[in-house]
C-alpha positions as a Python dict, from the first residue, in 0.01 Angstrom:
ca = {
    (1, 'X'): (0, 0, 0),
    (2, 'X'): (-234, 299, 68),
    (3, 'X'): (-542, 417, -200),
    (4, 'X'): (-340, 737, -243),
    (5, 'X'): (-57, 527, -369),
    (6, 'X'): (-235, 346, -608),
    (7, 'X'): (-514, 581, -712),
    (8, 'X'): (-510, 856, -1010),
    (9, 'X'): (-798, 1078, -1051),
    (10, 'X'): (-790, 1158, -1414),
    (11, 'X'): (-991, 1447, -1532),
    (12, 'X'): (-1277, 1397, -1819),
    (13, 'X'): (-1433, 1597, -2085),
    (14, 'X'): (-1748, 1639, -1860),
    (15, 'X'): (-1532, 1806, -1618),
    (16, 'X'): (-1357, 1983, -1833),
    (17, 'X'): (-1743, 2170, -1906),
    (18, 'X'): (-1893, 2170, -1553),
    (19, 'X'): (-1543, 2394, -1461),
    (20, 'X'): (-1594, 2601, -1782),
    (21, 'X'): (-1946, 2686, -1619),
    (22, 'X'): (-1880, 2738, -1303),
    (23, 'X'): (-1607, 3010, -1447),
    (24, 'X'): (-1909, 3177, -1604),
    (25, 'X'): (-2132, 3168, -1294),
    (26, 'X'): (-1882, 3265, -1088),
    (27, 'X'): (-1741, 3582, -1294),
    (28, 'X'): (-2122, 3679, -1306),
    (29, 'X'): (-2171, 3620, -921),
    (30, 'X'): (-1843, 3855, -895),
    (31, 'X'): (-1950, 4107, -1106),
    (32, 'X'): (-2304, 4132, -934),
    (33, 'X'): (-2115, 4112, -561),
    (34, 'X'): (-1877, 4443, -692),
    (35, 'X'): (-2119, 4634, -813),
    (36, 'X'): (-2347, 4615, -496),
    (37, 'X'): (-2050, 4603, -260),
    (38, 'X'): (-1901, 4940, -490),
    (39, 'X'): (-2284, 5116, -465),
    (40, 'X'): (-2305, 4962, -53),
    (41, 'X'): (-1962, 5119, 27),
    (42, 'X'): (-1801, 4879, 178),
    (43, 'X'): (-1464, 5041, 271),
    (44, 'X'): (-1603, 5356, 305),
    (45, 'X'): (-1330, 5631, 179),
    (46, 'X'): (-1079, 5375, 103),
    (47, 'X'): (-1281, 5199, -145),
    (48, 'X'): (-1113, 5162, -460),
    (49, 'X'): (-1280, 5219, -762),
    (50, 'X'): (-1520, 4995, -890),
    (51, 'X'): (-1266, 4929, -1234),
    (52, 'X'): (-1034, 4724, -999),
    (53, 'X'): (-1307, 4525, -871),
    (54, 'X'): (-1396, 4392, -1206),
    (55, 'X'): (-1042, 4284, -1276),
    (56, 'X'): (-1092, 4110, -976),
    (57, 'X'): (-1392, 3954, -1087),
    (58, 'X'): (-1183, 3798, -1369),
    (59, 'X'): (-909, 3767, -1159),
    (60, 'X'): (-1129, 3498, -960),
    (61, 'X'): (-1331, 3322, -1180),
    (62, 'X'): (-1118, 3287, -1469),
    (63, 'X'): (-834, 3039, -1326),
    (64, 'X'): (-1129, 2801, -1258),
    (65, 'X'): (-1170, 2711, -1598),
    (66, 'X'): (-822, 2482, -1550),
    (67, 'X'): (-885, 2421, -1102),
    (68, 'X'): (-852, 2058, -1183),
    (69, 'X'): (-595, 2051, -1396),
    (70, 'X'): (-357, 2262, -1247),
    (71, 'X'): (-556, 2274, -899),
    (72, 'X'): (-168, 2411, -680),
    (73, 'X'): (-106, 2721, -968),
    (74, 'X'): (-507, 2827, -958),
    (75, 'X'): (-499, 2777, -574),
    (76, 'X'): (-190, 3047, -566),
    (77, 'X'): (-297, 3251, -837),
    (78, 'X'): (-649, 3289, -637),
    (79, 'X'): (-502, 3387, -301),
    (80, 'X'): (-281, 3647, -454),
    (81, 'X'): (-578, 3830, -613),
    (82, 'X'): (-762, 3771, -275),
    (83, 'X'): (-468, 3884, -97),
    (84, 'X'): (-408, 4200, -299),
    (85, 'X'): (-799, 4278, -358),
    (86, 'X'): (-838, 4319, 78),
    (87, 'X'): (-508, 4492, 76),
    (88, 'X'): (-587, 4791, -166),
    (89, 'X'): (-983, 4788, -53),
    (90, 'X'): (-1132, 4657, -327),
    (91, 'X'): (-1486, 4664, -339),
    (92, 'X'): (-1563, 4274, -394),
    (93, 'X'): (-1457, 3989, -103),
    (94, 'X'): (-1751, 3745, -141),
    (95, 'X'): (-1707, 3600, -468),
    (96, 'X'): (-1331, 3622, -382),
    (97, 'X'): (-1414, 3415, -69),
    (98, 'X'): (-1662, 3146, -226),
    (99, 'X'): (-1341, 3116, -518),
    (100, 'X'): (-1110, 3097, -251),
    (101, 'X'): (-1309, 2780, -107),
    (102, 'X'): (-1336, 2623, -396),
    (103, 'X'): (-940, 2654, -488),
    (104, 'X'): (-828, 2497, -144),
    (105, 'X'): (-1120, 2226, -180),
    (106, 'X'): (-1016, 2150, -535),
    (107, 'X'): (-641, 2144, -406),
    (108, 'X'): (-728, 1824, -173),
    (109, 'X'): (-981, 1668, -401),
    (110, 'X'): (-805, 1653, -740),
    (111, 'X'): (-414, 1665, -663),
    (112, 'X'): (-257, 1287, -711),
    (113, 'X'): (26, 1391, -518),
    (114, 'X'): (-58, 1403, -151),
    (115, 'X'): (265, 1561, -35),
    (116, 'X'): (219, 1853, -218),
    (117, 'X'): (-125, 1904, -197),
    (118, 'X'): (-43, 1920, 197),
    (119, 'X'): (237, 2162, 144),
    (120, 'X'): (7, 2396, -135),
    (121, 'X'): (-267, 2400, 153),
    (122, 'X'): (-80, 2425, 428),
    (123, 'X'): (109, 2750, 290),
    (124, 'X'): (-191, 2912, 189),
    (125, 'X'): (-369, 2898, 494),
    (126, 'X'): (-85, 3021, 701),
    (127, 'X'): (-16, 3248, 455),
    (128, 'X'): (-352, 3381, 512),
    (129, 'X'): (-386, 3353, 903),
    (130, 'X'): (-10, 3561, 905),
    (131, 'X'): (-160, 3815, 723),
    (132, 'X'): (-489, 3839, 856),
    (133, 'X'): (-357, 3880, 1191),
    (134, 'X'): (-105, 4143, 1124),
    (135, 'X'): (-470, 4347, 969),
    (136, 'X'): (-622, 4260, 1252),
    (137, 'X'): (-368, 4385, 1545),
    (138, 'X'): (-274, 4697, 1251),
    (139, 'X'): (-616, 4761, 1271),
    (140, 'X'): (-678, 4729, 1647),
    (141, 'X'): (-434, 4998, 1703),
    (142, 'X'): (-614, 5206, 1432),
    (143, 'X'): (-905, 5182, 1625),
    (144, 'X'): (-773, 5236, 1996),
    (145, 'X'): (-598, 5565, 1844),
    (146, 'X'): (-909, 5672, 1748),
    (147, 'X'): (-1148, 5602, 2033),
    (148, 'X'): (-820, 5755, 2203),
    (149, 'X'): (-799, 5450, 2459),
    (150, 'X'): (-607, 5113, 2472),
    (151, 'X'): (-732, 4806, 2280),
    (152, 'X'): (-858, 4615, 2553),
    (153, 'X'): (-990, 4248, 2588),
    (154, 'X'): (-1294, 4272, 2616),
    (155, 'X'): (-1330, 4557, 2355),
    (156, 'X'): (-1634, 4565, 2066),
    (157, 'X'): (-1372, 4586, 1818),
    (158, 'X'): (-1105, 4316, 1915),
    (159, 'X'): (-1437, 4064, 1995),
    (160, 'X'): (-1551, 4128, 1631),
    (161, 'X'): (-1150, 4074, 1534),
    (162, 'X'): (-1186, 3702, 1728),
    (163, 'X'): (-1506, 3611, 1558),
    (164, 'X'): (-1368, 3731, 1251),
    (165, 'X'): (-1059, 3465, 1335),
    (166, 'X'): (-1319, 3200, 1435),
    (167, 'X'): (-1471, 3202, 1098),
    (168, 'X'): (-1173, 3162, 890),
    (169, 'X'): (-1063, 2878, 1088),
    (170, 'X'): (-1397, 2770, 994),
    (171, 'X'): (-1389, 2829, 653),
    (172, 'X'): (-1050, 2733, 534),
    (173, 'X'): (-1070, 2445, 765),
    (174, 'X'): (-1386, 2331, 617),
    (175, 'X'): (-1162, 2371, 232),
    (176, 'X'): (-936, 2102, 372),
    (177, 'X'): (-1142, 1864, 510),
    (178, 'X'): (-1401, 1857, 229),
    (179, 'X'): (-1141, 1804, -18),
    (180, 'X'): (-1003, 1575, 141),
    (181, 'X'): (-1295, 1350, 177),
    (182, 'X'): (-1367, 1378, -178),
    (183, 'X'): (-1007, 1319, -297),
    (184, 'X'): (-1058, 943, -42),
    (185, 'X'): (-1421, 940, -168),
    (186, 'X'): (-1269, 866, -491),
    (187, 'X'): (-1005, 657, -411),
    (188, 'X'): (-1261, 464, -206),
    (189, 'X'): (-1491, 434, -593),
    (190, 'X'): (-1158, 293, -743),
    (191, 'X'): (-1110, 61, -526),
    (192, 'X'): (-1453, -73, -522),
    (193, 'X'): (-1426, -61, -941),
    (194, 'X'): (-1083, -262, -920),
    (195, 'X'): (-1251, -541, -692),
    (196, 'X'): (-1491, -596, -914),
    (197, 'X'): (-1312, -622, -1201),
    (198, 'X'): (-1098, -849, -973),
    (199, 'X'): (-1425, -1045, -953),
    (200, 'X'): (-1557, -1044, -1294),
    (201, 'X'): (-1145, -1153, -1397),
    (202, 'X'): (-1201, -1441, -1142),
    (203, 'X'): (-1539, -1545, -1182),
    (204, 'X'): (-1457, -1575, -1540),
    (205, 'X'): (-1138, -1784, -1498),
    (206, 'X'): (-1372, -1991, -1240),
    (207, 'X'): (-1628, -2061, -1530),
    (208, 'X'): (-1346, -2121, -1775),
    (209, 'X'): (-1155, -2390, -1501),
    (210, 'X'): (-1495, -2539, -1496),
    (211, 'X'): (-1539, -2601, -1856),
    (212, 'X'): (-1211, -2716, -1843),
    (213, 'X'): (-1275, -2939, -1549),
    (214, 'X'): (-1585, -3086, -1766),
    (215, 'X'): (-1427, -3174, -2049),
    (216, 'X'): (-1180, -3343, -1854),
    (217, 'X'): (-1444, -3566, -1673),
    (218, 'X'): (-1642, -3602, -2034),
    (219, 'X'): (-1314, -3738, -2208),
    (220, 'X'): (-1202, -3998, -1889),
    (221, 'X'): (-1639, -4110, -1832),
    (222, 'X'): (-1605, -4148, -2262),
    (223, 'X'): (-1260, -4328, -2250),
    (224, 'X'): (-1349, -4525, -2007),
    (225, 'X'): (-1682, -4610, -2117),
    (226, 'X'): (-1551, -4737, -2535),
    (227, 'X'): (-1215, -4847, -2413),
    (228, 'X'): (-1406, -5121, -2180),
    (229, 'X'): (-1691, -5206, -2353),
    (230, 'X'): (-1496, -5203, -2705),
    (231, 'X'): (-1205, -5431, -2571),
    (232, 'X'): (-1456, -5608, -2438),
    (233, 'X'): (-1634, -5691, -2786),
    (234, 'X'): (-1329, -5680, -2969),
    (235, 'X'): (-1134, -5987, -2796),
    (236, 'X'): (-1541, -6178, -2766),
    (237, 'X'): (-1617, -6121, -3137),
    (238, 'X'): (-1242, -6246, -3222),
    (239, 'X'): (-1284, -6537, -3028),
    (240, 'X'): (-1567, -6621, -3148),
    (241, 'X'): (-1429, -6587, -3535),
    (242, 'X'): (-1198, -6825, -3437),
    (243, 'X'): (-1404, -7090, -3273),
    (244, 'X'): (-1753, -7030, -3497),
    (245, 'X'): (-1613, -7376, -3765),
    (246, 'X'): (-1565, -7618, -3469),
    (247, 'X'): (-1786, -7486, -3158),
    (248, 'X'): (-2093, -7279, -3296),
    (249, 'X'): (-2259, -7323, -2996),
    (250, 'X'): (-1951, -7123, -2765),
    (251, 'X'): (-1897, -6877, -3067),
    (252, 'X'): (-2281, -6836, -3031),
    (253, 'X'): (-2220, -6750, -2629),
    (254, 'X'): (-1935, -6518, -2713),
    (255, 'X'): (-2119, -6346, -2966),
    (256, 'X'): (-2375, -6355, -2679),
    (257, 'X'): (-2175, -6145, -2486),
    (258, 'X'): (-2063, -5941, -2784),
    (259, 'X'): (-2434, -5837, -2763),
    (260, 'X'): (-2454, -5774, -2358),
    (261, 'X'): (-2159, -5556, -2431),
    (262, 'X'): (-2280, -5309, -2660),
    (263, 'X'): (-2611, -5254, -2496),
    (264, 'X'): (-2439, -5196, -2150),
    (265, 'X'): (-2191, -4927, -2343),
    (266, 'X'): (-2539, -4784, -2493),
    (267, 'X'): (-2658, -4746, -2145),
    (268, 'X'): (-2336, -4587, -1976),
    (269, 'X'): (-2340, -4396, -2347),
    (270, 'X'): (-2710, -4273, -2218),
    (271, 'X'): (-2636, -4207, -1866),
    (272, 'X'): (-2358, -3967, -1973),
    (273, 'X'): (-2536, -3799, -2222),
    (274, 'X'): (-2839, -3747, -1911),
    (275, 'X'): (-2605, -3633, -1688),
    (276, 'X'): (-2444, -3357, -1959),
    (277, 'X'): (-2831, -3227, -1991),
    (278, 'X'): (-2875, -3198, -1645),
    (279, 'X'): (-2570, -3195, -1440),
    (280, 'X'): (-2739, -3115, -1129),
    (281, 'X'): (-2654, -2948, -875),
    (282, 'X'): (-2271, -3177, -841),
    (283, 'X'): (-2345, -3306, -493),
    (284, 'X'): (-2126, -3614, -419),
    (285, 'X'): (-2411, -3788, -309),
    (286, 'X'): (-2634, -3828, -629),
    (287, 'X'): (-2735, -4180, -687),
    (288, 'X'): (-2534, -4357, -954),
    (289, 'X'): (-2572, -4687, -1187),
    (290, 'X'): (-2293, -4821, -1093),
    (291, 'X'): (-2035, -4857, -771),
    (292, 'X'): (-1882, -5071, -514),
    (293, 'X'): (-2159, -5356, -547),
    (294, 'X'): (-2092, -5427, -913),
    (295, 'X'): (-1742, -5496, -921),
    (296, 'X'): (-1807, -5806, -859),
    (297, 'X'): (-2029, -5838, -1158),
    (298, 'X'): (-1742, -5674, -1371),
    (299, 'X'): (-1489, -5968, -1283),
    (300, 'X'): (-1717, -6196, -1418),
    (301, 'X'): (-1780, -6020, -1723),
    (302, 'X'): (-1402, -5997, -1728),
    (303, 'X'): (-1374, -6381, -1730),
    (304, 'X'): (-1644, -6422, -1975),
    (305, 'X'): (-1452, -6197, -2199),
    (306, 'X'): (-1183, -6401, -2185),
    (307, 'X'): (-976, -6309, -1927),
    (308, 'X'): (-1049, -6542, -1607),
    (309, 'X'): (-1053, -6326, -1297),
    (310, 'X'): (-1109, -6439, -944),
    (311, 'X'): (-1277, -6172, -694),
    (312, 'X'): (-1244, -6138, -342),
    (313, 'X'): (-1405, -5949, -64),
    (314, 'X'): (-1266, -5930, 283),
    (315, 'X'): (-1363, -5714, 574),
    (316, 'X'): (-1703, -5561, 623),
    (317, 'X'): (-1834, -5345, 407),
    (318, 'X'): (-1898, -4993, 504),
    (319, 'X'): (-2135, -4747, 310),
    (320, 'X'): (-1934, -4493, 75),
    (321, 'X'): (-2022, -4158, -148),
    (322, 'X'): (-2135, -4274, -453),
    (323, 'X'): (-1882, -4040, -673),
    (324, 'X'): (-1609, -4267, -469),
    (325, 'X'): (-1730, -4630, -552),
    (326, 'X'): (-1783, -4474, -958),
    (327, 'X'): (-1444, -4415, -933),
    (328, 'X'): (-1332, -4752, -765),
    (329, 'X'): (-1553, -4927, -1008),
    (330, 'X'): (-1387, -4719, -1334),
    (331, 'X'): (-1059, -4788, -1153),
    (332, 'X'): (-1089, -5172, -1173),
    (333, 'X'): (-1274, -5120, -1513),
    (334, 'X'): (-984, -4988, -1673),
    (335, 'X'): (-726, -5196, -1501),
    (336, 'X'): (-886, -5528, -1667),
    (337, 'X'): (-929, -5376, -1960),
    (338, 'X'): (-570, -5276, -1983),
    (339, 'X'): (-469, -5677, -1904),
    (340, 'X'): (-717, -5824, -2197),
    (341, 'X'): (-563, -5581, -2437),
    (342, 'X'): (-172, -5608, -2321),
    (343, 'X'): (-132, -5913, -2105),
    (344, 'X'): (-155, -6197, -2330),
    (345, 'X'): (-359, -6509, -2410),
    (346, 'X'): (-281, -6695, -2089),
    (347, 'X'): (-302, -6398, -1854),
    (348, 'X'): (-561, -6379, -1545),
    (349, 'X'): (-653, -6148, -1281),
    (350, 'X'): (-714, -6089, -916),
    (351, 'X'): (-961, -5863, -770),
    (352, 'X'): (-917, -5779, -375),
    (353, 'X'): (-1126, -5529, -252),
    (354, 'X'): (-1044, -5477, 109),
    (355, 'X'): (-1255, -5311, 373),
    (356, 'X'): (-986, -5171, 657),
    (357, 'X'): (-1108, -4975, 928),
    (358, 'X'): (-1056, -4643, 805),
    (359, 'X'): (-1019, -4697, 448),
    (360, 'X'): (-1122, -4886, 141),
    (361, 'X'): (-838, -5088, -85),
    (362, 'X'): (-918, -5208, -410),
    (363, 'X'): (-626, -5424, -572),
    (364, 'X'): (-616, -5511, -939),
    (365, 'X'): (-329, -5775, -1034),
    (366, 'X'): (-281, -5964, -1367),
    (367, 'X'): (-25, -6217, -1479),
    (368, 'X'): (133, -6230, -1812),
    (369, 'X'): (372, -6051, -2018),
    (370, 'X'): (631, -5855, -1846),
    (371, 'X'): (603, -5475, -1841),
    (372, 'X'): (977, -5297, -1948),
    (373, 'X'): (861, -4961, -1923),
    (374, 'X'): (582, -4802, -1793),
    (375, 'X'): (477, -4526, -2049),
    (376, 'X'): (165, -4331, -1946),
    (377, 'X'): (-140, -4319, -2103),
    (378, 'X'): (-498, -4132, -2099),
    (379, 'X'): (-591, -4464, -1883),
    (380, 'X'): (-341, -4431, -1635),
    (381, 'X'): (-410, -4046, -1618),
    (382, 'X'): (-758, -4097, -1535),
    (383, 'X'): (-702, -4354, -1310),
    (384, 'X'): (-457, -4107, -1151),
    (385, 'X'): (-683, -3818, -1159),
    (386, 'X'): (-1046, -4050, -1034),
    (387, 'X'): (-791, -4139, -707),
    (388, 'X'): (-735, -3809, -617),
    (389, 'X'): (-1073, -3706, -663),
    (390, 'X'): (-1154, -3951, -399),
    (391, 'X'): (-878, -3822, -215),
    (392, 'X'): (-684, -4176, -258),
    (393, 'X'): (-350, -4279, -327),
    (394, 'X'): (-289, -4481, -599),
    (395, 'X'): (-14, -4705, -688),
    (396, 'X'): (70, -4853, -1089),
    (397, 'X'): (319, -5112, -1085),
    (398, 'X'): (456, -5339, -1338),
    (399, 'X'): (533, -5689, -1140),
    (400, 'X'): (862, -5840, -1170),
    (401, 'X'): (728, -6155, -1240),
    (402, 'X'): (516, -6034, -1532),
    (403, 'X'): (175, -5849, -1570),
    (404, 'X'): (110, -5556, -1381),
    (405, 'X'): (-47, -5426, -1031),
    (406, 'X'): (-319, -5147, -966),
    (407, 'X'): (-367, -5057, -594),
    (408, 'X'): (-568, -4804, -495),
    (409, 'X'): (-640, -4693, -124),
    (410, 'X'): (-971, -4466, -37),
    (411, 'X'): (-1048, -4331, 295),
    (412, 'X'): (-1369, -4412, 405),
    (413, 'X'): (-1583, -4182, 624),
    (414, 'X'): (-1554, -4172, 1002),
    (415, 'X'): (-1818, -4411, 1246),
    (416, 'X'): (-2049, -4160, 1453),
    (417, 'X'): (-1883, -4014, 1763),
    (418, 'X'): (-1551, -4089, 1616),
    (419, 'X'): (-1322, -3834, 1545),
    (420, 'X'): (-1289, -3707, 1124),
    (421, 'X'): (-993, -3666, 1002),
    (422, 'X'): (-964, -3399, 723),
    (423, 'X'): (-874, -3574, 333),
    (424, 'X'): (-566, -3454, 215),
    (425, 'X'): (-586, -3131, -33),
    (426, 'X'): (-470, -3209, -427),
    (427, 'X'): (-120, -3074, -318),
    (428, 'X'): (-64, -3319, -58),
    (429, 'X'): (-203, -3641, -282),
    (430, 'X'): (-44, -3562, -605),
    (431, 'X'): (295, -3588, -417),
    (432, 'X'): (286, -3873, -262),
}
């Protein structure tokens, strides 16, 4: 759609008082330019008296108090007084010119409606040129008459006629294409106003998306972080109520671990709190405490918790972005979590992390009780969302069997000289 289109120029009290003075100046201007042109005798004995060039002077300068609000009616109303002042020989033309100008200009700069600011224009000027040519050849036959001799060529008179031509093509065509630069000029200044605002709209719902975005990753590091570590001394502390009459000595270990619990969820506690007071710069590559290598660790502490879990590695390991083995390790964290608090007494895990040639597969499966229906929580929601910031798939199955199955795929970045493929965007993960 064009500026024109779109665009309004709307007229303000400031401009509303710099075309109240230039009404003032310009009826002065007039007066002055009669007076002299009345005392100068500029039509010789056909001048009119001086009287009608002061109504003139009015005539002129008055309809600019309202040229941008009614710029068509002030053009008309400005050419008719021009028209009639050189018809009856009024004393005054150059205030009448200069008014003139700034009609047509204020025609092309301030009308909204482009079709008839053409047309307004358009009929004024040829308006104008008809007329001023029928003067012209009336008065080129005035003029041979006199001298007695045809109006030829080449004649004084008819060269001063063509010059005379020249300049009013100059002069309205200078009205036109002045207003109509200022009239795009402004449309131009609108535009440029819009896009901003555009900007300031979307850098605004940029920094609220990334609030947003923050408090989502505060509330799945924080969820992740208690409901681990708290399961975790929850089920040790229980067991070791249990067993503290006949076994001090393993209710002493649990209680142990009860204790390596809570300082590790003071520590991840800490980290988070760092990273909230300096976030950095949110490069993908910023070291982290934990990843890929500790997995491991956390299927021990899984069994020592009380929920025996084997861990296996195969393939060769291949060197990953540390924001993707965070989220493999919070994957696994939460899916052995999930099994202490919902599998059972008698449950155990598996832990397969599998290095394939272009990808990374870490596979979380549990035994014990059967899973009906699978009704989504904040755990399964982050695991969700930590996949597909890795640009994963993920897969959360209940097992036929009993217990329940985690599987999460990662692709892992391309050997040197091979060829990268691009990660699939959100759109493409979250449906498949």
């Amino acid at each position: 759609m064009p500026e024109s289109a779109v665009f309004t120029r709307t007229l303000t009290d400031r401009d509303r008082r710099q075309d109240l003075l230039l009404a003032v100046v310009m009826l002065v201007g007039a007066v002055i330019s009669a007076a002299l042109s009345s005392i100068s005798g500029l039509y010789h004995d056909e001048q009119a008296p001086l009287s009608w060039a002061l109504l003139v002077a009015v005539g002129v300068s008055a309809p600019l108090i309202v040229r941008r609000r009614y710029p068509a009616l002030v053009a008309v109303v400005i050419a008719l007084v021009m028209f009639t002042s050189v018809t009856l020989r009024i004393p005054e033309v150059y205030a009448t010119n200069i008014a003139m100008f700034i009609a047509l200009y204020t025609v092309g700069a301030w009308m909204n409606d482009r079709r008839r600011a053409f047309f307004v224009r358009a009929g004024i000027i040829l308006g104008m040129f008809v007329w001023l040519i029928i003067v012209m050849y009336r008065d080129a036959i005035d003029e041979a008459d006199k001298a007695d001799v045809a109006a030829g060529v080449f004649s004084p008179f008819v060269a001063f006629m063509m010059l005379n031509l020249l300049i009013n093509v100059l002069y309205f065509g200078g009205a036109y294409y002045f207003g109509e630069r200022s009239f795009h000029a402004a449309a131009q200044r609108f535009a440029l106003e819009e896009r901003t605002r555009e900007l300031e709209a979307e850098r605004e719902i940029t920094a609220a998306q990334a609030v947003a975005l923050d408090r989502v990753r505060i509330a799945r590091e924080l969820h992740d972080v208690v409901a681990h570590h708290v399961s975790v001394m929850g089920v040790q502390a229980g067991a070791a109520r249990l067993v503290i009459d006949r076994d001090p000595d393993e209710a002493k270990r649990m209680l142990s671990g009860v204790e390596d619990a809570s300082r590790e969820a003071i520590g991840d506690f800490r980290q988070l709190l760092e990273t909230l007071r300096d976030p950095g710069d949110g490069r993908d590559d910023e070291p982290s405490a934990i990843g890929i290598a500790d997995i491991e660790r956390l299927a021990k502490a899984s069994t020592d918790a009380g929920l025996p879990t084997a861990y296996t590695e195969i393939g060769d390991a291949v060197p990953v972005p540390s924001t993707v083995g965070v989220n493999l390790y919070r994957i696994a964290q939460e899916a052995l979590t999930n099994a202490r608090r919902h599998a059972g007494a008698d449950a155990t895990a598996d832990v397969r992390l599998r290095w394939n040639p272009d990808a990374v597969e870490l596979e979380v499966v549990n035994t014990g009780r059967t899973v009906g229906v699978l009704r989504p929580g904040l755990g399964q929601l982050g695991m969700r969302e930590r996949a597909l910031a890795s640009a994963g798939e993920i897969e959360l199955q209940p097992r036929p069997q009993g217990g329940f199955r985690v599987r999460v795929t990662v692709p892992t970045p391309a050997p040197t000289g091979a060829p990268i493929q691009a990660a699939p965007t959100i759109a493409e993960a979250a449906t498949r």
